[in-house]
């Protein structure tokens, strides 16, 4: 049985990766921050999943012990990542931890993963472009933010952290020439259901939390505004698994499907779930096209060709997430 190591195994993307790997017959060793989280995942995933507690992957040698215990691992999937958008000390709270966390994983894999052949790194589309500019993004695009700008400007901080962390990963491969190859997966906003229904009451995080927030908006309230390009979490997972199973060394895989905004979410709920929709506000009808024309565009035809993936429409992502939330509420 093929064994793989997965950091951030209990995250939104990480848990879905773990679930799909187990379903495909892999033995998965996942890193989690606590025994409690590890035991919960083990109960959900079964005997093909084991875990190692790594309280902080920002510590030097964070994954050393875990990998020493599992020398048979053939792939390292690094999905753990700090998500911080603002800080009083951007360099020490966000930039350096993002860089160091990535380096720690790579160093551990290099020193204590004798059979690791592939390192798959969950990066972000934020490493490919500056969201404040309207550009066309492809697999070869890079965010042109500077380190100094990211330190001083909160609007550049998250994108900077993702950009510099990914660049450090490619530099590590170039300089250290480890026995493994590197593939990155760079998702846009990620939507869809959680890996397990019993987490769906309160575990949606980051972009996946936008839909539950829209659902909770009262009729007399304004819907918060957010927009961009989205992708289904299961498609993000498919790219990770494709990188494990195929030769995608040196590739950046851009996970992107279609435009979304909170008005689209609102109108989807009203149309698909009339009983829920009657308690929601109208939002801003007619605003969608203007929003669509104001954001960057994404051309991931190279990723589509390499992986042969058929991208999941966001309507399905939204529906599966809402259905899961409703099931979780009924099961309380």
CSV table of C-alpha atoms in Angstrom, one decimal:
chain,number,residue,atom,x,y,z
A,1,UNK,CA,0.0,0.0,0.0
A,2,UNK,CA,1.4,3.4,-1.0
A,3,UNK,CA,2.0,5.7,2.0
A,4,UNK,CA,1.8,9.5,1.7
A,5,UNK,CA,2.3,12.2,4.3
A,6,UNK,CA,-0.2,15.1,4.5
A,7,UNK,CA,0.4,18.3,6.5
A,8,UNK,CA,-2.7,20.2,7.6
A,9,UNK,CA,-4.8,17.1,7.4
A,10,UNK,CA,-7.7,18.6,9.3
A,11,UNK,CA,-8.0,21.8,7.2
A,12,UNK,CA,-10.8,22.5,4.7
A,13,UNK,CA,-8.7,21.4,1.8
A,14,UNK,CA,-6.5,19.0,3.8
A,15,UNK,CA,-9.4,16.9,5.1
A,16,UNK,CA,-10.8,16.5,1.6
A,17,UNK,CA,-7.4,15.4,0.3
A,18,UNK,CA,-7.1,12.9,3.1
A,19,UNK,CA,-10.6,11.6,2.5
A,20,UNK,CA,-10.1,11.1,-1.3
A,21,UNK,CA,-6.7,9.6,-0.8
A,22,UNK,CA,-8.1,7.0,1.6
A,23,UNK,CA,-10.9,6.3,-0.8
A,24,UNK,CA,-8.4,5.6,-3.5
A,25,UNK,CA,-6.5,3.1,-1.4
A,26,UNK,CA,-3.6,5.1,0.0
A,27,UNK,CA,-2.4,4.9,3.5
A,28,UNK,CA,-2.3,8.5,4.8
A,29,UNK,CA,-0.1,9.9,7.6
A,30,UNK,CA,-1.5,13.3,8.5
A,31,UNK,CA,-0.1,16.0,10.6
A,32,UNK,CA,-2.5,17.7,13.0
A,33,UNK,CA,-1.9,20.2,15.8
A,34,UNK,CA,-3.5,18.2,18.6
A,35,UNK,CA,-4.3,14.6,19.6
A,36,UNK,CA,-8.0,15.6,19.8
A,37,UNK,CA,-8.0,16.7,16.1
A,38,UNK,CA,-6.1,13.6,15.1
A,39,UNK,CA,-8.4,11.2,16.9
A,40,UNK,CA,-11.5,12.8,15.4
A,41,UNK,CA,-10.0,12.4,11.9
A,42,UNK,CA,-9.0,8.8,12.6
A,43,UNK,CA,-12.6,8.1,13.6
A,44,UNK,CA,-13.8,9.7,10.4
A,45,UNK,CA,-11.3,8.2,8.0
A,46,UNK,CA,-10.7,4.7,9.5
A,47,UNK,CA,-7.7,2.5,9.8
A,48,UNK,CA,-6.0,3.7,6.6
A,49,UNK,CA,-5.4,7.1,8.3
A,50,UNK,CA,-2.8,7.6,11.1
A,51,UNK,CA,-1.6,10.9,12.5
A,52,UNK,CA,1.3,12.7,14.0
A,53,UNK,CA,0.9,15.7,16.3
A,54,UNK,CA,2.9,18.7,15.0
A,55,UNK,CA,1.9,21.6,17.2
A,56,UNK,CA,3.5,24.2,15.0
A,57,UNK,CA,5.0,23.6,11.6
A,58,UNK,CA,6.8,27.0,12.0
A,59,UNK,CA,9.3,25.4,14.4
A,60,UNK,CA,12.6,24.3,13.0
A,61,UNK,CA,12.6,20.6,12.3
A,62,UNK,CA,8.8,20.5,12.8
A,63,UNK,CA,8.3,17.4,10.7
A,64,UNK,CA,11.6,15.6,11.5
A,65,UNK,CA,10.2,13.2,14.1
A,66,UNK,CA,7.1,12.4,12.1
A,67,UNK,CA,9.1,11.5,9.0
A,68,UNK,CA,11.7,9.5,10.9
A,69,UNK,CA,8.8,7.3,12.1
A,70,UNK,CA,7.5,6.8,8.5
A,71,UNK,CA,10.5,6.3,6.2
A,72,UNK,CA,8.3,4.5,3.7
A,73,UNK,CA,6.4,7.6,2.7
A,74,UNK,CA,6.7,8.3,-1.0
A,75,UNK,CA,5.0,11.6,-1.3
A,76,UNK,CA,4.7,14.7,0.9
A,77,UNK,CA,1.6,16.9,0.4
A,78,UNK,CA,2.0,20.2,2.2
A,79,UNK,CA,-1.4,21.7,2.6
A,80,UNK,CA,-0.8,23.4,6.0
A,81,UNK,CA,-0.6,27.1,5.8
A,82,UNK,CA,-1.1,30.1,8.1
A,83,UNK,CA,-3.9,32.4,6.8
A,84,UNK,CA,-3.5,35.9,8.3
A,85,UNK,CA,-4.5,39.0,6.4
A,86,UNK,CA,-3.6,41.7,8.9
A,87,UNK,CA,-1.0,42.1,11.6
A,88,UNK,CA,0.7,44.8,13.7
A,89,UNK,CA,4.0,43.1,12.9
A,90,UNK,CA,3.5,41.8,9.3
A,91,UNK,CA,7.0,40.6,8.8
A,92,UNK,CA,7.3,38.5,11.9
A,93,UNK,CA,3.6,37.4,12.1
A,94,UNK,CA,3.0,36.6,8.5
A,95,UNK,CA,5.8,36.8,6.0
A,96,UNK,CA,8.6,35.0,7.8
A,97,UNK,CA,6.3,32.3,9.2
A,98,UNK,CA,5.0,31.6,5.7
A,99,UNK,CA,8.5,31.3,4.3
A,100,UNK,CA,9.8,29.3,7.3
A,101,UNK,CA,6.9,26.9,7.4
A,102,UNK,CA,7.4,26.0,3.8
A,103,UNK,CA,11.2,25.6,4.3
A,104,UNK,CA,10.7,23.4,7.4
A,105,UNK,CA,8.5,21.0,5.4
A,106,UNK,CA,11.0,20.9,2.5
A,107,UNK,CA,14.0,20.4,4.8
A,108,UNK,CA,12.4,17.6,6.7
A,109,UNK,CA,11.4,15.8,3.5
A,110,UNK,CA,14.9,16.2,2.2
A,111,UNK,CA,16.7,15.0,5.3
A,112,UNK,CA,14.3,12.4,6.7
A,113,UNK,CA,12.2,11.2,3.7
A,114,UNK,CA,14.5,8.7,2.0
A,115,UNK,CA,11.7,7.4,-0.3
A,116,UNK,CA,9.9,10.7,-0.9
A,117,UNK,CA,9.8,11.2,-4.7
A,118,UNK,CA,7.2,14.0,-4.9
A,119,UNK,CA,6.5,17.1,-2.9
A,120,UNK,CA,3.1,18.7,-3.7
A,121,UNK,CA,2.7,22.1,-2.2
A,122,UNK,CA,-0.7,23.9,-1.8
A,123,UNK,CA,0.2,27.4,-2.8
A,124,UNK,CA,-2.4,30.0,-3.9
A,125,UNK,CA,-3.5,32.1,-6.9
A,126,UNK,CA,-2.4,35.0,-4.7
A,127,UNK,CA,1.1,34.0,-5.6
A,128,UNK,CA,0.2,34.6,-9.2
A,129,UNK,CA,-1.3,38.0,-9.2
A,130,UNK,CA,-2.2,41.1,-7.3
A,131,UNK,CA,-6.0,41.1,-6.7
A,132,UNK,CA,-6.0,44.9,-6.8
A,133,UNK,CA,-5.0,44.8,-10.5
A,134,UNK,CA,-7.1,43.5,-13.4
A,135,UNK,CA,-4.9,41.1,-15.3
A,136,UNK,CA,-5.0,37.8,-17.1
A,137,UNK,CA,-3.5,35.0,-15.0
A,138,UNK,CA,-1.9,31.8,-16.3
A,139,UNK,CA,0.2,29.1,-14.8
A,140,UNK,CA,3.3,31.1,-15.5
A,141,UNK,CA,2.1,34.3,-13.8
A,142,UNK,CA,3.7,35.7,-10.6
A,143,UNK,CA,2.5,38.3,-8.2
A,144,UNK,CA,4.9,41.2,-8.7
A,145,UNK,CA,4.6,42.4,-5.0
A,146,UNK,CA,7.9,43.3,-3.4
A,147,UNK,CA,8.9,42.2,0.1
A,148,UNK,CA,9.0,45.9,1.3
A,149,UNK,CA,5.6,46.5,-0.1
A,150,UNK,CA,4.1,43.4,1.6
A,151,UNK,CA,5.7,44.6,4.9
A,152,UNK,CA,4.1,48.0,4.8
A,153,UNK,CA,0.8,47.5,3.0
A,154,UNK,CA,-1.9,45.2,4.5
A,155,UNK,CA,-3.5,44.8,1.0
A,156,UNK,CA,-0.3,43.2,-0.2
A,157,UNK,CA,0.4,41.1,2.9
A,158,UNK,CA,-1.4,37.9,2.1
A,159,UNK,CA,-0.4,37.8,-1.5
A,160,UNK,CA,3.2,38.6,-0.5
A,161,UNK,CA,3.3,35.7,2.0
A,162,UNK,CA,2.1,33.2,-0.6
A,163,UNK,CA,4.4,34.6,-3.3
A,164,UNK,CA,7.6,34.5,-1.2
A,165,UNK,CA,6.8,31.1,0.3
A,166,UNK,CA,6.3,29.6,-3.1
A,167,UNK,CA,9.4,31.2,-4.5
A,168,UNK,CA,11.4,29.8,-1.6
A,169,UNK,CA,10.1,26.3,-2.5
A,170,UNK,CA,11.3,26.6,-6.1
A,171,UNK,CA,14.6,28.0,-5.0
A,172,UNK,CA,15.1,25.1,-2.6
A,173,UNK,CA,14.6,22.6,-5.4
A,174,UNK,CA,17.0,24.5,-7.6
A,175,UNK,CA,19.8,24.8,-5.0
A,176,UNK,CA,19.5,21.7,-2.8
A,177,UNK,CA,18.5,19.3,-5.7
A,178,UNK,CA,16.6,16.9,-3.4
A,179,UNK,CA,15.6,13.4,-4.5
A,180,UNK,CA,12.0,14.6,-4.9
A,181,UNK,CA,10.3,16.8,-7.4
A,182,UNK,CA,8.0,19.8,-6.7
A,183,UNK,CA,4.5,20.5,-8.0
A,184,UNK,CA,2.4,23.4,-6.7
A,185,UNK,CA,-1.4,23.7,-6.7
A,186,UNK,CA,-2.6,27.3,-6.8
A,187,UNK,CA,-6.3,27.6,-6.1
A,188,UNK,CA,-8.5,30.7,-6.4
A,189,UNK,CA,-11.4,31.1,-3.9
A,190,UNK,CA,-12.3,27.5,-2.9
A,191,UNK,CA,-15.9,26.5,-2.3
A,192,UNK,CA,-17.9,23.3,-1.7
A,193,UNK,CA,-18.7,20.9,1.1
A,194,UNK,CA,-16.5,19.9,4.0
A,195,UNK,CA,-15.1,16.4,4.0
A,196,UNK,CA,-17.5,15.3,6.7
A,197,UNK,CA,-21.1,16.3,7.6
A,198,UNK,CA,-20.5,16.4,11.3
A,199,UNK,CA,-18.0,19.3,10.9
A,200,UNK,CA,-20.5,21.4,8.9
A,201,UNK,CA,-22.1,23.3,11.8
A,202,UNK,CA,-19.2,25.5,12.5
A,203,UNK,CA,-16.1,24.5,10.6
A,204,UNK,CA,-16.3,26.4,7.3
A,205,UNK,CA,-13.3,28.7,7.1
A,206,UNK,CA,-11.7,31.3,4.8
A,207,UNK,CA,-13.6,31.5,1.4
A,208,UNK,CA,-15.7,28.5,2.2
A,209,UNK,CA,-17.3,30.5,5.0
A,210,UNK,CA,-18.8,33.1,2.6
A,211,UNK,CA,-21.8,30.9,1.7
A,212,UNK,CA,-22.8,30.2,5.3
A,213,UNK,CA,-22.5,34.0,6.0
A,214,UNK,CA,-24.9,34.8,3.1
A,215,UNK,CA,-27.3,32.2,4.5
A,216,UNK,CA,-27.3,33.9,7.9
A,217,UNK,CA,-28.0,37.4,6.5
A,218,UNK,CA,-31.3,38.9,7.7
A,219,UNK,CA,-33.9,40.3,5.3
A,220,UNK,CA,-33.3,43.9,6.6
A,221,UNK,CA,-29.5,43.6,6.4
A,222,UNK,CA,-27.1,44.3,3.6
A,223,UNK,CA,-25.2,41.4,2.1
A,224,UNK,CA,-21.4,41.8,2.5
A,225,UNK,CA,-19.6,42.3,-0.8
A,226,UNK,CA,-17.1,39.9,-2.1
A,227,UNK,CA,-16.2,38.7,-5.5
A,228,UNK,CA,-13.6,36.8,-7.5
A,229,UNK,CA,-13.0,33.6,-9.3
A,230,UNK,CA,-13.9,30.3,-7.6
A,231,UNK,CA,-13.2,26.6,-7.8
A,232,UNK,CA,-14.7,23.5,-6.2
A,233,UNK,CA,-12.6,22.0,-3.3
A,234,UNK,CA,-12.9,18.5,-4.9
A,235,UNK,CA,-11.2,19.8,-8.1
A,236,UNK,CA,-8.4,21.2,-5.9
A,237,UNK,CA,-8.1,17.8,-4.4
A,238,UNK,CA,-8.1,16.1,-7.8
A,239,UNK,CA,-5.0,18.2,-8.8
A,240,UNK,CA,-3.1,17.2,-5.7
A,241,UNK,CA,-3.9,13.5,-6.4
A,242,UNK,CA,-3.0,13.9,-10.1
A,243,UNK,CA,0.4,15.3,-8.9
A,244,UNK,CA,0.9,12.2,-6.8
A,245,UNK,CA,0.0,9.7,-9.5
A,246,UNK,CA,1.5,11.4,-12.6
A,247,UNK,CA,4.7,13.1,-13.7
A,248,UNK,CA,3.8,16.7,-13.1
A,249,UNK,CA,7.2,17.7,-11.8
A,250,UNK,CA,8.1,21.4,-12.0
A,251,UNK,CA,4.5,22.3,-12.8
A,252,UNK,CA,2.2,25.0,-11.3
A,253,UNK,CA,-1.4,23.8,-11.5
A,254,UNK,CA,-3.9,26.6,-11.5
A,255,UNK,CA,-7.2,25.6,-9.9
A,256,UNK,CA,-9.8,27.9,-11.3
A,257,UNK,CA,-13.3,27.6,-12.7
A,258,UNK,CA,-15.7,30.6,-12.9
A,259,UNK,CA,-16.6,34.0,-11.6
A,260,UNK,CA,-18.6,34.3,-8.3
A,261,UNK,CA,-19.8,37.1,-6.0
A,262,UNK,CA,-22.1,37.2,-3.0
A,263,UNK,CA,-25.0,38.4,-5.2
A,264,UNK,CA,-24.6,35.2,-7.3
A,265,UNK,CA,-24.7,33.2,-4.1
A,266,UNK,CA,-27.8,35.1,-2.9
A,267,UNK,CA,-29.7,34.6,-6.1
A,268,UNK,CA,-28.6,30.9,-6.2
A,269,UNK,CA,-30.1,30.3,-2.7
A,270,UNK,CA,-33.3,32.1,-3.6
A,271,UNK,CA,-33.8,30.1,-6.7
A,272,UNK,CA,-32.8,26.7,-5.4
A,273,UNK,CA,-34.1,27.0,-1.8
A,274,UNK,CA,-37.2,29.2,-1.9
A,275,UNK,CA,-37.9,28.5,1.8
A,276,UNK,CA,-34.5,29.8,2.8
A,277,UNK,CA,-34.6,32.6,0.2
A,278,UNK,CA,-37.7,34.2,1.5
A,279,UNK,CA,-35.9,35.3,4.7
A,280,UNK,CA,-32.9,36.8,2.8
A,281,UNK,CA,-32.5,40.3,1.4
A,282,UNK,CA,-32.6,41.1,-2.3
A,283,UNK,CA,-29.0,42.3,-2.4
A,284,UNK,CA,-28.1,44.2,-5.5
A,285,UNK,CA,-29.9,42.7,-8.5
A,286,UNK,CA,-28.2,43.6,-11.8
A,287,UNK,CA,-24.8,44.1,-10.3
A,288,UNK,CA,-23.3,40.8,-11.4
A,289,UNK,CA,-22.0,41.7,-14.9
A,290,UNK,CA,-20.4,44.9,-13.6
A,291,UNK,CA,-18.6,42.8,-11.0
A,292,UNK,CA,-17.5,40.2,-13.5
A,293,UNK,CA,-16.0,42.8,-15.7
A,294,UNK,CA,-14.0,44.3,-12.8
A,295,UNK,CA,-11.9,41.3,-11.7
A,296,UNK,CA,-8.9,39.5,-13.2
A,297,UNK,CA,-9.4,36.6,-15.6
A,298,UNK,CA,-7.9,33.2,-15.4
A,299,UNK,CA,-6.6,30.9,-18.2
A,300,UNK,CA,-5.8,27.5,-16.8
A,301,UNK,CA,-6.0,25.6,-20.1
A,302,UNK,CA,-2.5,24.2,-19.5
A,303,UNK,CA,-3.7,22.7,-16.2
A,304,UNK,CA,-6.8,21.3,-17.8
A,305,UNK,CA,-4.7,19.7,-20.6
A,306,UNK,CA,-2.2,18.2,-18.2
A,307,UNK,CA,-4.7,16.7,-15.8
A,308,UNK,CA,-7.6,16.1,-18.1
A,309,UNK,CA,-10.0,17.5,-15.5
A,310,UNK,CA,-13.6,18.6,-16.1
A,311,UNK,CA,-14.2,21.5,-13.7
A,312,UNK,CA,-17.1,21.4,-11.4
A,313,UNK,CA,-19.7,24.3,-11.9
A,314,UNK,CA,-19.9,26.5,-8.8
A,315,UNK,CA,-23.7,25.9,-8.7
A,316,UNK,CA,-22.9,22.3,-7.6
A,317,UNK,CA,-20.3,23.6,-5.1
A,318,UNK,CA,-22.8,25.9,-3.6
A,319,UNK,CA,-25.6,23.3,-3.6
A,320,UNK,CA,-23.5,20.6,-2.0
A,321,UNK,CA,-22.4,23.0,0.7
A,322,UNK,CA,-25.9,24.2,1.5
A,323,UNK,CA,-27.3,20.6,1.5
A,324,UNK,CA,-24.5,19.6,3.9
A,325,UNK,CA,-25.3,22.6,6.2
A,326,UNK,CA,-29.0,21.6,6.3
A,327,UNK,CA,-28.1,18.0,7.0
A,328,UNK,CA,-25.8,19.0,9.9
A,329,UNK,CA,-28.6,21.2,11.4
A,330,UNK,CA,-31.1,18.4,11.2
A,331,UNK,CA,-28.7,16.0,12.9
A,332,UNK,CA,-28.0,18.2,15.9
